[in-house]
Short mmCIF file of C-alpha atoms and ligand atoms in Angstrom, two decimals:
data_model
loop_
_atom_site.label_atom_id
_atom_site.label_comp_id
_atom_site.label_asym_id
_atom_site.label_seq_id
_atom_site.Cartn_x
_atom_site.Cartn_y
_atom_site.Cartn_z
CA MET A 312 6.71 -135.79 0.74
CA ASP A 313 3.45 -134.98 -1.02
CA PRO A 314 0.59 -135.47 1.46
CA LEU A 315 -1.84 -135.96 -1.41
CA ARG A 316 -0.22 -139.20 -2.56
CA ILE A 317 -2.78 -140.93 -0.35
CA LEU A 318 -5.32 -140.11 -3.05
CA ASN A 319 -3.68 -142.87 -5.12
CA GLU A 320 -5.12 -145.44 -2.72
CA PRO A 321 -7.69 -147.66 -4.47
CA VAL A 322 -10.43 -146.60 -2.04
CA PHE A 323 -10.18 -142.96 -3.19
CA LEU A 324 -10.02 -143.99 -6.84
CA THR A 325 -13.24 -145.97 -6.36
CA LEU A 326 -14.94 -143.02 -4.64
CA SER A 327 -13.91 -140.84 -7.56
CA ARG A 328 -15.13 -143.27 -10.23
CA VAL A 329 -18.52 -143.69 -8.54
CA ALA A 330 -18.82 -139.90 -8.14
CA ASP A 331 -18.21 -139.39 -11.86
CA THR A 332 -20.50 -142.17 -13.07
CA SER A 333 -23.35 -141.08 -10.81
CA GLY A 334 -22.80 -137.45 -11.79
CA MET A 335 -22.46 -136.33 -8.16
CA GLU A 336 -20.13 -133.71 -6.80
CA VAL A 337 -18.09 -135.36 -4.02
CA TYR A 338 -15.41 -134.17 -1.60
CA VAL A 339 -13.34 -135.45 1.27
CA ILE A 340 -13.64 -132.94 4.08
CA GLY A 341 -13.00 -132.10 7.75
CA GLY A 342 -10.61 -133.82 10.14
CA PHE A 343 -9.24 -136.15 7.47
CA VAL A 344 -8.03 -133.24 5.30
CA ARG A 345 -6.68 -131.40 8.35
CA ASP A 346 -4.67 -134.40 9.55
CA LEU A 347 -3.48 -135.10 6.02
CA MET A 348 -2.10 -131.56 5.75
CA LEU A 349 -0.39 -132.06 9.10
CA GLY A 350 1.28 -135.16 7.68
CA SER A 351 -0.59 -137.73 9.77
CA PRO A 352 -3.52 -139.06 7.74
CA SER A 353 -6.18 -140.81 9.74
CA LYS A 354 -8.22 -143.88 8.84
CA ASP A 355 -11.51 -142.02 9.24
CA ILE A 356 -12.65 -140.48 5.98
CA ASP A 357 -15.49 -137.95 5.92
CA ILE A 358 -17.13 -137.77 2.51
CA LEU A 359 -19.30 -134.83 1.58
CA VAL A 360 -21.77 -135.30 -1.24
CA ILE A 361 -23.62 -132.42 -2.86
CA GLY A 362 -26.89 -134.33 -2.90
CA ASP A 363 -27.94 -137.59 -1.29
CA GLY A 364 -25.05 -138.88 0.85
CA VAL A 365 -26.85 -142.07 1.83
CA ALA A 366 -27.60 -143.05 -1.77
CA PHE A 367 -23.98 -142.39 -2.73
CA ALA A 368 -22.79 -144.61 0.13
CA GLY A 369 -24.86 -147.47 -1.31
CA GLN A 370 -23.33 -147.02 -4.76
CA VAL A 371 -19.80 -146.95 -3.31
CA ALA A 372 -20.42 -150.13 -1.31
CA ALA A 373 -21.64 -151.90 -4.46
CA ALA A 374 -18.50 -150.81 -6.32
CA LEU A 375 -16.04 -151.94 -3.65
CA LYS A 376 -14.62 -155.45 -3.96
CA SER A 377 -15.69 -156.65 -0.52
CA ARG A 378 -19.24 -155.22 -0.81
CA PRO A 379 -19.20 -153.82 2.73
CA LYS A 380 -22.40 -153.31 4.66
CA VAL A 381 -23.71 -149.74 4.83
CA THR A 382 -25.07 -148.50 8.14
CA VAL A 383 -27.60 -145.71 7.74
CA TYR A 384 -28.29 -143.17 10.52
CA LYS A 385 -31.72 -141.92 9.53
CA THR A 386 -31.96 -139.18 12.14
CA PHE A 387 -28.76 -137.58 10.90
CA GLY A 388 -29.18 -138.42 7.21
CA THR A 389 -25.73 -139.99 7.21
CA ALA A 390 -24.31 -143.40 6.36
CA SER A 391 -21.09 -145.19 7.10
CA LEU A 392 -19.15 -148.24 6.02
CA LYS A 393 -15.95 -149.99 6.93
CA TYR A 394 -13.70 -151.10 4.12
CA ARG A 395 -10.62 -153.24 4.44
CA GLU A 396 -7.73 -153.17 2.03
CA ASP A 397 -4.17 -153.14 3.38
CA GLN A 398 -5.77 -151.25 6.25
CA GLU A 399 -9.26 -150.63 7.53
CA TRP A 400 -10.96 -147.44 6.42
CA ASP A 401 -13.92 -146.01 8.25
CA ILE A 402 -15.89 -143.95 5.77
CA GLU A 403 -18.73 -141.63 6.71
CA PHE A 404 -21.02 -140.09 4.08
CA VAL A 405 -23.09 -136.97 4.48
CA GLY A 406 -25.03 -134.73 2.14
CA ALA A 407 -23.97 -131.07 2.11
CA ARG A 408 -26.20 -128.93 4.26
CA LYS A 409 -27.07 -125.50 5.27
CA GLU A 410 -27.83 -125.66 8.90
CA SER A 411 -29.20 -123.37 11.51
CA TYR A 412 -29.88 -124.06 15.12
CA THR A 413 -32.36 -122.25 17.28
CA LEU A 414 -30.77 -120.54 20.27
CA SER A 415 -32.44 -122.68 22.91
CA SER A 416 -32.05 -126.09 21.38
CA ARG A 417 -29.49 -128.36 19.77
CA LYS A 418 -32.03 -129.53 17.15
CA PRO A 419 -30.89 -128.18 13.83
CA GLU A 420 -33.17 -127.21 11.02
CA VAL A 421 -31.47 -128.82 8.09
CA GLU A 422 -31.68 -127.89 4.44
CA ALA A 423 -29.67 -129.25 1.53
CA GLY A 424 -26.84 -126.91 0.61
CA THR A 425 -23.77 -126.36 -1.53
CA LEU A 426 -20.14 -127.09 -0.70
CA ALA A 427 -19.71 -123.47 0.36
CA ASP A 428 -22.77 -123.65 2.67
CA ASP A 429 -21.45 -126.78 4.26
CA GLN A 430 -17.95 -125.42 4.80
CA LEU A 431 -19.37 -122.26 6.35
CA ARG A 432 -21.37 -124.19 8.95
CA ARG A 433 -18.30 -126.09 10.19
CA ASP A 434 -16.53 -125.40 13.46
CA PHE A 435 -13.03 -124.24 12.59
CA THR A 436 -11.16 -123.09 9.50
CA ILE A 437 -8.75 -126.02 9.89
CA ASN A 438 -11.74 -128.39 9.85
CA ALA A 439 -13.48 -126.79 6.89
CA MET A 440 -10.98 -127.69 4.16
CA ALA A 441 -12.14 -130.01 1.39
CA LEU A 442 -10.42 -131.93 -1.42
CA GLY A 443 -12.23 -132.55 -4.69
CA LEU A 444 -12.78 -136.18 -5.64
CA ASN A 445 -14.38 -135.84 -9.10
CA SER A 446 -11.97 -136.33 -11.99
CA ASP A 447 -12.14 -132.67 -13.01
CA ASN A 448 -10.99 -131.43 -9.59
CA TYR A 449 -9.29 -134.52 -8.13
CA GLY A 450 -7.04 -133.49 -5.25
CA HIS A 451 -7.84 -129.76 -5.53
CA LEU A 452 -7.89 -128.08 -2.13
CA LEU A 453 -10.97 -125.95 -1.46
CA ASP A 454 -10.05 -123.80 1.47
CA PRO A 455 -12.22 -120.68 1.50
CA PHE A 456 -11.31 -119.56 5.04
CA GLY A 457 -7.54 -119.99 5.02
CA GLY A 458 -7.48 -123.21 7.04
CA LEU A 459 -4.10 -124.22 5.61
CA GLU A 460 -2.57 -120.91 6.67
CA ASP A 461 -4.09 -121.31 10.16
CA LEU A 462 -2.56 -124.78 10.38
CA ARG A 463 0.79 -123.26 9.49
CA LEU A 464 0.41 -120.44 12.01
CA GLY A 465 -1.08 -122.70 14.67
CA ILE A 466 -4.34 -120.83 15.16
CA ILE A 467 -7.85 -121.99 15.98
CA ARG A 468 -10.28 -119.72 14.14
CA THR A 469 -13.93 -120.05 13.14
CA PRO A 470 -15.17 -119.64 9.54
CA ARG A 471 -17.87 -117.20 10.68
CA ASP A 472 -18.33 -114.76 13.49
CA PRO A 473 -17.46 -117.04 16.43
CA PHE A 474 -20.66 -115.99 18.18
CA ILE A 475 -22.69 -117.67 15.42
CA THR A 476 -20.42 -120.73 15.25
CA PHE A 477 -20.70 -121.28 19.00
CA SER A 478 -24.43 -120.54 19.09
CA ASP A 479 -24.94 -123.24 16.46
CA ASP A 480 -23.30 -125.75 18.79
CA PRO A 481 -21.81 -124.60 22.11
CA LEU A 482 -19.84 -127.85 22.38
CA ARG A 483 -17.51 -126.29 19.82
CA MET A 484 -16.06 -124.17 22.62
CA MET A 485 -14.80 -127.38 24.21
CA ARG A 486 -13.60 -128.55 20.81
CA ALA A 487 -11.59 -125.35 20.37
CA VAL A 488 -9.81 -126.17 23.62
CA ARG A 489 -9.31 -129.78 22.59
CA PHE A 490 -7.74 -128.94 19.21
CA ALA A 491 -5.58 -126.19 20.74
CA THR A 492 -4.33 -128.70 23.31
CA ARG A 493 -3.80 -131.52 20.84
CA PHE A 494 -1.85 -129.46 18.30
CA GLY A 495 -0.27 -126.93 20.70
CA PHE A 496 -2.16 -124.16 18.83
CA SER A 497 -3.44 -120.91 20.21
CA ILE A 498 -7.05 -119.82 20.06
CA HIS A 499 -7.51 -116.61 18.08
CA PRO A 500 -8.16 -113.73 20.55
CA GLU A 501 -11.59 -112.92 19.08
CA VAL A 502 -12.58 -116.55 19.24
CA PHE A 503 -11.33 -116.80 22.80
CA GLU A 504 -13.25 -113.70 23.79
CA SER A 505 -16.36 -115.18 22.26
CA ILE A 506 -15.87 -118.36 24.31
CA ARG A 507 -15.60 -116.21 27.45
CA GLN A 508 -18.87 -114.54 26.59
CA ASN A 509 -20.69 -117.72 25.62
CA ALA A 510 -19.28 -120.16 28.18
CA GLN A 511 -22.62 -120.36 30.00
CA ARG A 512 -24.27 -121.76 26.91
CA LEU A 513 -22.45 -125.02 27.56
CA SER A 514 -25.41 -125.71 29.83
CA ILE A 515 -27.57 -126.77 26.85
CA VAL A 516 -25.05 -129.42 25.80
CA SER A 517 -25.41 -132.97 27.09
CA MET A 518 -22.91 -134.10 29.71
CA GLU A 519 -21.88 -137.07 27.53
CA ARG A 520 -20.71 -134.77 24.73
CA ILE A 521 -18.87 -132.43 27.11
CA ILE A 522 -17.07 -135.27 28.83
CA ASP A 523 -16.22 -136.91 25.53
CA GLU A 524 -14.34 -133.74 24.56
CA LEU A 525 -12.83 -133.47 28.02
CA ASN A 526 -11.53 -137.04 27.78
CA LYS A 527 -9.96 -136.27 24.42
CA THR A 528 -8.26 -133.25 26.03
CA ILE A 529 -7.05 -135.35 28.95
CA ALA A 530 -5.63 -137.83 26.44
CA CYS A 531 -3.40 -135.15 24.85
CA ARG A 532 0.34 -135.07 25.36
CA ILE A 533 0.29 -131.99 27.62
CA PRO A 534 -3.26 -131.93 29.05
CA SER A 535 -2.60 -128.96 31.38
CA ARG A 536 -2.83 -126.64 28.38
CA GLY A 537 -6.48 -127.55 27.98
CA PHE A 538 -7.29 -127.07 31.65
CA ASN A 539 -5.65 -123.66 31.70
CA LEU A 540 -7.62 -122.65 28.62
CA MET A 541 -10.86 -123.97 30.14
CA ARG A 542 -10.24 -122.07 33.32
CA ASP A 543 -9.24 -118.80 31.66
CA SER A 544 -12.23 -118.92 29.32
CA GLY A 545 -14.77 -119.71 32.03
CA LEU A 546 -15.69 -123.12 30.58
CA LEU A 547 -14.32 -125.12 33.49
CA LYS A 548 -16.56 -123.64 36.14
CA GLU A 549 -19.61 -124.42 34.01
CA PHE A 550 -19.28 -128.15 34.50
CA PHE A 551 -16.41 -128.77 36.94
CA PRO A 552 -16.38 -126.07 39.66
CA GLU A 553 -14.75 -128.49 42.11
CA PHE A 554 -11.63 -128.47 39.97
CA GLU A 555 -11.58 -124.72 39.62
CA ALA A 556 -11.85 -124.50 43.41
CA LEU A 557 -8.35 -126.01 43.66
CA ALA A 558 -6.88 -122.73 42.43
CA GLY A 559 -5.34 -120.13 44.69
CA THR A 560 -3.25 -119.78 47.78
CA GLU A 561 -4.32 -118.27 51.04
CA TYR A 562 -1.93 -116.84 53.63
CA ILE A 563 -2.49 -116.73 57.37
CA ASP A 564 0.28 -115.68 59.74
CA GLY A 565 2.59 -115.59 56.77
CA LYS A 566 1.96 -119.27 56.03
CA GLY A 567 0.64 -120.24 52.62
CA HIS A 568 -0.13 -123.54 50.90
CA LYS A 569 0.44 -124.85 47.40
CA ASP A 570 -1.83 -123.68 44.61
CA ASN A 571 -3.46 -127.06 44.13
CA PHE A 572 -4.77 -126.25 40.66
CA ARG A 573 -1.23 -125.74 39.38
CA HIS A 574 0.07 -128.63 41.43
CA THR A 575 -2.59 -131.02 40.08
CA LEU A 576 -1.85 -130.03 36.51
CA GLU A 577 1.85 -130.54 37.06
CA VAL A 578 1.12 -134.02 38.38
CA LEU A 579 -1.16 -134.73 35.42
CA ASP A 580 1.45 -133.61 32.86
CA LYS A 581 4.22 -135.57 34.55
CA LEU A 582 2.12 -138.69 34.70
CA SER A 583 1.03 -138.22 31.09
CA GLN A 584 4.65 -138.47 29.98
CA ARG A 585 4.65 -142.02 31.28
CA THR A 586 1.19 -143.39 30.59
CA ASP A 587 -1.71 -143.15 28.14
CA ASN A 588 -4.05 -144.83 30.63
CA LEU A 589 -7.01 -142.42 30.69
CA TRP A 590 -8.22 -143.62 34.08
CA LEU A 591 -4.82 -143.21 35.70
CA ARG A 592 -4.82 -139.68 34.29
CA TRP A 593 -8.25 -139.18 35.89
CA ALA A 594 -6.80 -140.33 39.21
CA ALA A 595 -4.08 -137.68 38.87
CA LEU A 596 -6.74 -135.10 38.10
CA LEU A 597 -8.79 -136.02 41.15
CA HIS A 598 -6.15 -137.00 43.68
CA ASP A 599 -6.40 -133.71 45.60
CA ILE A 600 -9.98 -132.82 44.63
CA ALA A 601 -11.10 -132.78 48.28
CA LYS A 602 -8.39 -130.39 49.41
CA PRO A 603 -10.59 -127.28 49.23
CA PRO A 604 -13.42 -128.75 51.38
CA THR A 605 -10.99 -130.23 53.95
CA ARG A 606 -8.67 -127.23 54.22
CA ARG A 607 -8.16 -125.88 57.75
CA PHE A 608 -5.66 -123.55 59.34
CA ASP A 609 -4.13 -124.69 62.56
CA PRO A 610 -1.89 -122.13 64.31
CA ALA A 611 0.56 -124.86 65.34
CA GLN A 612 0.54 -127.05 62.21
CA GLY A 613 -0.25 -124.50 59.53
CA TRP A 614 -2.51 -125.57 56.67
CA THR A 615 -3.96 -129.07 56.89
CA PHE A 616 -6.13 -131.14 54.56
CA HIS A 617 -6.98 -134.00 56.89
CA GLY A 618 -8.93 -136.80 55.32
CA HIS A 619 -8.83 -135.35 51.83
CA GLU A 620 -7.99 -138.78 50.44
CA HIS A 621 -11.15 -140.33 51.96
CA LEU A 622 -13.47 -137.50 50.98
CA GLY A 623 -11.71 -137.42 47.60
CA ALA A 624 -12.54 -141.10 46.98
CA LYS A 625 -16.20 -140.32 47.71
CA MET A 626 -16.13 -137.31 45.42
CA VAL A 627 -14.80 -139.51 42.60
CA LYS A 628 -18.07 -141.44 42.73
CA THR A 629 -20.23 -138.33 42.81
CA LEU A 630 -18.33 -136.80 39.93
CA PHE A 631 -18.38 -139.97 37.83
CA ARG A 632 -22.14 -140.11 38.27
CA ARG A 633 -22.58 -136.48 37.28
CA PHE A 634 -20.18 -136.80 34.35
CA LYS A 635 -21.93 -139.95 33.11
CA LEU A 636 -18.59 -141.73 33.23
CA PRO A 637 -18.68 -145.53 33.64
CA LEU A 638 -19.87 -146.53 37.10
CA ASN A 639 -17.95 -149.79 36.97
CA GLU A 640 -14.48 -151.02 37.79
CA LYS A 641 -13.00 -147.88 36.15
CA MET A 642 -14.65 -145.72 38.80
CA GLU A 643 -13.55 -148.09 41.57
CA TYR A 644 -10.01 -147.98 40.21
CA VAL A 645 -9.88 -144.17 40.26
CA ALA A 646 -11.51 -144.00 43.72
CA ARG A 647 -9.03 -146.51 45.17
CA LEU A 648 -6.03 -144.68 43.78
CA VAL A 649 -7.32 -141.40 45.23
CA GLN A 650 -7.95 -143.14 48.55
CA LEU A 651 -4.44 -144.61 48.65
CA HIS A 652 -2.45 -141.78 47.10
CA LEU A 653 -0.79 -140.63 50.34
CA ARG A 654 0.27 -144.07 51.46
CA PRO A 655 3.51 -144.70 49.52
CA ILE A 656 4.96 -141.30 50.33
CA ALA A 657 4.22 -141.90 54.01
CA LEU A 658 6.66 -144.81 53.77
CA VAL A 659 9.54 -142.58 52.75
CA ASP A 660 11.21 -143.05 56.07
CA GLU A 661 14.14 -145.26 57.06
CA GLU A 662 12.28 -146.45 60.13
CA VAL A 663 9.35 -147.86 58.24
CA THR A 664 8.65 -151.50 59.01
CA ASP A 665 8.21 -154.39 56.61
CA SER A 666 4.77 -154.77 58.09
CA ALA A 667 3.71 -151.29 56.85
CA ILE A 668 5.03 -152.17 53.41
CA ARG A 669 3.18 -155.49 53.40
CA ARG A 670 -0.06 -153.72 54.34
CA LEU A 671 0.27 -151.29 51.46
CA LEU A 672 1.05 -154.09 49.01
CA PHE A 673 -1.95 -156.00 50.30
CA GLU A 674 -4.30 -153.04 50.01
CA ALA A 675 -3.04 -151.77 46.66
CA GLY A 676 -2.82 -155.28 45.17
CA GLU A 677 -3.08 -155.09 41.37
CA LEU A 678 -2.98 -151.30 41.54
CA THR A 679 0.47 -151.16 43.10
CA GLU A 680 2.40 -150.11 39.96
CA ASP A 681 -0.15 -147.48 38.97
CA LEU A 682 -0.29 -146.13 42.51
CA MET A 683 3.49 -145.82 42.59
CA MET A 684 3.47 -144.03 39.23
CA LEU A 685 0.84 -141.59 40.50
CA CYS A 686 2.73 -140.93 43.72
CA GLU A 687 6.00 -140.38 41.96
CA ALA A 688 4.33 -137.77 39.75
CA ASP A 689 2.82 -136.24 42.91
CA ILE A 690 6.28 -135.24 44.11
CA THR A 691 6.42 -131.61 43.04
CA SER A 692 8.07 -128.64 44.68
CA LYS A 693 9.58 -125.32 43.68
CA ASN A 694 12.75 -126.51 45.36
CA PRO A 695 14.58 -128.93 43.02
CA GLU A 696 16.81 -130.24 45.82
CA LYS A 697 13.73 -131.25 47.80
CA VAL A 698 12.30 -133.06 44.77
CA ARG A 699 15.61 -134.89 44.21
CA ARG A 700 15.75 -136.00 47.83
CA TYR A 701 12.15 -137.21 47.83
CA LEU A 702 12.65 -139.09 44.58
CA ARG A 703 15.76 -140.80 45.98
CA ASN A 704 13.83 -141.91 49.05
CA PHE A 705 10.94 -142.96 46.88
CA GLU A 706 13.25 -145.25 44.89
CA TYR A 707 14.26 -146.80 48.17
CA VAL A 708 10.60 -147.48 49.06
CA LYS A 709 10.05 -149.04 45.64
CA GLN A 710 13.03 -151.32 46.16
CA ARG A 711 11.81 -152.37 49.58
CA MET A 712 8.36 -153.06 48.19
CA LYS A 713 9.95 -155.30 45.57
CA ASP A 714 11.99 -157.16 48.20
CA VAL A 715 9.03 -157.69 50.50
CA GLU A 716 6.83 -158.82 47.64
CA THR A 717 9.39 -161.31 46.37
CA ARG A 718 9.69 -162.76 49.83
CA ASP A 719 6.11 -162.66 51.11
CA ARG A 720 3.89 -162.56 48.00
CA VAL A 721 1.23 -160.48 49.76
CA ARG A 722 0.21 -158.43 46.75
CA ASN A 723 -2.32 -160.87 45.39
CA PHE A 724 -2.94 -162.18 48.83
CA GLN A 725 -5.33 -165.10 49.03
CA PRO A 726 -6.03 -166.30 52.57
CA PRO A 727 -4.03 -169.55 52.90
CA VAL A 728 -6.82 -171.14 54.94
CA SER A 729 -10.33 -170.97 53.51
CA GLY A 730 -13.56 -170.23 55.40
CA GLU A 731 -14.71 -173.70 54.37
CA ALA A 732 -11.77 -175.31 56.18
CA ILE A 733 -12.43 -173.26 59.32
CA MET A 734 -16.10 -174.30 59.38
CA GLU A 735 -15.31 -177.99 58.91
CA VAL A 736 -12.50 -178.11 61.46
CA PHE A 737 -14.61 -176.49 64.18
CA GLY A 738 -17.95 -177.90 63.01
CA ILE A 739 -19.57 -174.45 62.84
CA PRO A 740 -21.87 -172.80 60.27
CA PRO A 741 -21.01 -169.56 58.44
CA SER A 742 -20.82 -167.16 61.36
CA TYR A 743 -18.96 -164.32 63.03
CA PRO A 744 -16.11 -166.46 64.49
CA VAL A 745 -15.16 -167.59 60.97
CA GLY A 746 -14.45 -163.95 60.07
CA VAL A 747 -12.52 -163.38 63.30
CA ILE A 748 -10.24 -166.34 62.60
CA LYS A 749 -9.70 -165.31 58.98
CA ASN A 750 -8.79 -161.75 59.98
CA THR A 751 -6.43 -162.94 62.70
CA ILE A 752 -4.57 -165.03 60.13
CA LYS A 753 -4.46 -162.16 57.61
CA ASP A 754 -3.17 -159.68 60.21
CA ALA A 755 -0.56 -162.13 61.47
CA ILE A 756 0.78 -162.53 57.95
CA LEU A 757 0.77 -158.81 57.17
CA ASP A 758 2.38 -158.01 60.52
CA GLY A 759 5.06 -160.64 59.92
CA MET A 760 4.04 -162.82 62.88
CA ILE A 761 3.74 -165.84 60.63
CA ARG A 762 4.79 -166.44 57.03
CA ASN A 763 2.28 -166.50 54.17
CA ASP A 764 2.27 -170.29 54.41
CA TYR A 765 -0.52 -172.86 54.66
CA ASP A 766 0.83 -174.90 57.60
CA GLU A 767 1.67 -171.87 59.72
CA ALA A 768 -1.77 -170.40 59.00
CA PHE A 769 -3.49 -173.71 59.81
CA THR A 770 -1.74 -173.97 63.15
CA LEU A 771 -2.67 -170.36 63.99
CA MET A 772 -6.27 -171.17 63.06
CA LEU A 773 -6.35 -174.03 65.59
CA GLU A 774 -4.89 -171.77 68.32
CA THR A 775 -7.23 -168.87 67.55
CA GLY A 776 -10.27 -171.15 67.53
CA LYS A 777 -9.35 -172.57 70.91
CA LYS A 778 -8.83 -169.07 72.34
CA ASN A 779 -12.37 -168.26 71.17
CA GLY A 780 -13.83 -171.29 72.91
CA LEU A 781 -14.10 -173.50 69.83
CA ASN A 782 -13.12 -177.16 69.88
CA PRO A 783 -11.48 -178.64 66.83
CA ALA A 784 -12.92 -181.88 65.51
CA THR A 785 -10.88 -185.00 66.24
CA ASP A 786 -9.87 -185.27 62.60
CA ALA A 787 -8.49 -181.72 62.48
CA GLU A 788 -5.11 -183.03 61.27
CA VAL A 789 -6.85 -184.98 58.49
CA CYS A 790 -8.52 -181.72 57.49
CA ARG A 791 -5.09 -180.14 57.30
CA GLU A 792 -4.31 -182.39 54.32
CA LYS A 793 -7.79 -182.20 52.84
CA PHE A 794 -7.82 -178.40 52.51
CA ARG A 795 -4.17 -177.95 51.70
CA ILE A 796 -3.88 -175.38 48.92
CA GLN A 797 -1.76 -176.73 46.12
CA PRO A 798 0.93 -174.17 45.36
N1 CTP B 2084 -17.85 -130.62 13.14
C1 CTP B 2084 -18.40 -129.37 13.41
N2 CTP B 2084 -18.95 -129.12 14.63
C2 CTP B 2084 -18.98 -130.06 15.59
C3 CTP B 2084 -18.44 -131.32 15.33
C4 CTP B 2084 -17.87 -131.57 14.10
O1 CTP B 2084 -18.37 -128.51 12.55
N3 CTP B 2084 -19.55 -129.80 16.75
C5 CTP B 2084 -17.29 -130.90 11.80
C6 CTP B 2084 -15.85 -130.49 11.63
O2 CTP B 2084 -15.69 -130.07 10.29
C7 CTP B 2084 -15.08 -131.78 11.87
C8 CTP B 2084 -16.02 -132.81 11.28
O3 CTP B 2084 -17.33 -132.30 11.55
O4 CTP B 2084 -13.83 -131.79 11.21
C9 CTP B 2084 -15.87 -134.20 11.90
O5 CTP B 2084 -16.01 -134.15 13.30
P1 CTP B 2084 -15.30 -135.14 14.30
O6 CTP B 2084 -15.28 -136.49 13.69
O7 CTP B 2084 -15.93 -134.97 15.63
O8 CTP B 2084 -13.86 -134.56 14.48
P2 CTP B 2084 -12.60 -134.53 13.54
O9 CTP B 2084 -12.38 -133.12 13.11
O10 CTP B 2084 -12.70 -135.55 12.46
O11 CTP B 2084 -11.41 -134.84 14.52
P3 CTP B 2084 -11.11 -136.17 15.35
O12 CTP B 2084 -11.55 -137.31 14.50
O13 CTP B 2084 -9.67 -136.06 15.58
O14 CTP B 2084 -11.93 -136.00 16.58
#
């Protein structure tokens, strides 16, 4: 099928008409053209105007039926609008420029330029292709650096000497990795060598931009590709040395341990086959992050990583802060998964009690499914028989978790007796004994001493209070009805 048939869409015809009537030279350029040539056109259109991009945006908006609002970004000299037809288009307008950056800063000195100037200043040949939109060159591909051929060959290459391209904006080194990962392309050897030499220049790029690219790499189908490229090129250690530290195996007395860099990436890839949830992918990435600092060699036990799940959960918070990732429930989610990641596999044992299963369900709560997905991906070994056996046992744990949950409903556990009821029955203010009684009830339920049931919990409350020297009010049985939780 002809990829260019998209140019028959009314939105492109309008762009073309306005370009002709205003006498401006206009192109569609960048990622849109690249994705079009790959057969998956995006909804984001980048329009390049030889002249004033912002003024052209205004004229286009006036010519479109819905008269969309134009947003102008003064600092960048760009404008954008959203336009809805059968689908929503996001159109960004920019005037062609000749740009040069000083070595020590990201602030470009911008001058107006030609199409050729603008294509030359772009990051990769595959991102520098343009299609004419004026009637005299409508749909003509302008591809001065062989971007189409590089798409066909699967190569990431820069229009200029890569040293200049990366000096202009060192973030492009991360972008090279991201596009190589997304499309399964290789990075041209000269470009790769240039990344190795310039990796340190990533230090002048803001953390937000680096992590934005990293997240896009993590979101790819096989994210390990990106991490291997980042490691081999020296980019990874510039901003994430803790992850690089996972690499390697040490032997003492002939005993080695897993290479946790490779292991982590295997877990990440396996998990990524099952979920697009970025934060669950982050949990996979960080689940063993504290193995290097907790690693010890014990002559009897061999290599140990005691407490790596606890330290790992703490490291999640430190890393999120440094990476300017959201310090909200997303961070808590990742930290809790890291904290709990050893628990399900510890239950792979016939002897395990219902009580241990209830405790895990209680602690994991809403995260149970995601935790199980993470742990299943965490089962890796060079020995396929071992993996098969573990997975079989893991299925058994999952089934038991289901059975226990159906019976005892502990996953979204709400204490059957409230603190308010305890205070009224014993006539006490908010105080330490209220917590003691609540915990006793919770533990009794999780340990299977009583059922997760209001009456059983109420009776245990009366007994526990008495044991702690508290006297129930005379109307304790009336309270039983008053505070009864309606199922
Ligand atoms: N670009 C560049 N250098 C950068 C960022 C962007 O040269 N550091 C250029 C590229 O030509 C790119 C275009 O600006 O194609 C748009 O950038 P962006 O929207 O970030 O990426 P896309 O290539 O459109 O890809 P995607 O939307 O998939 O991220």
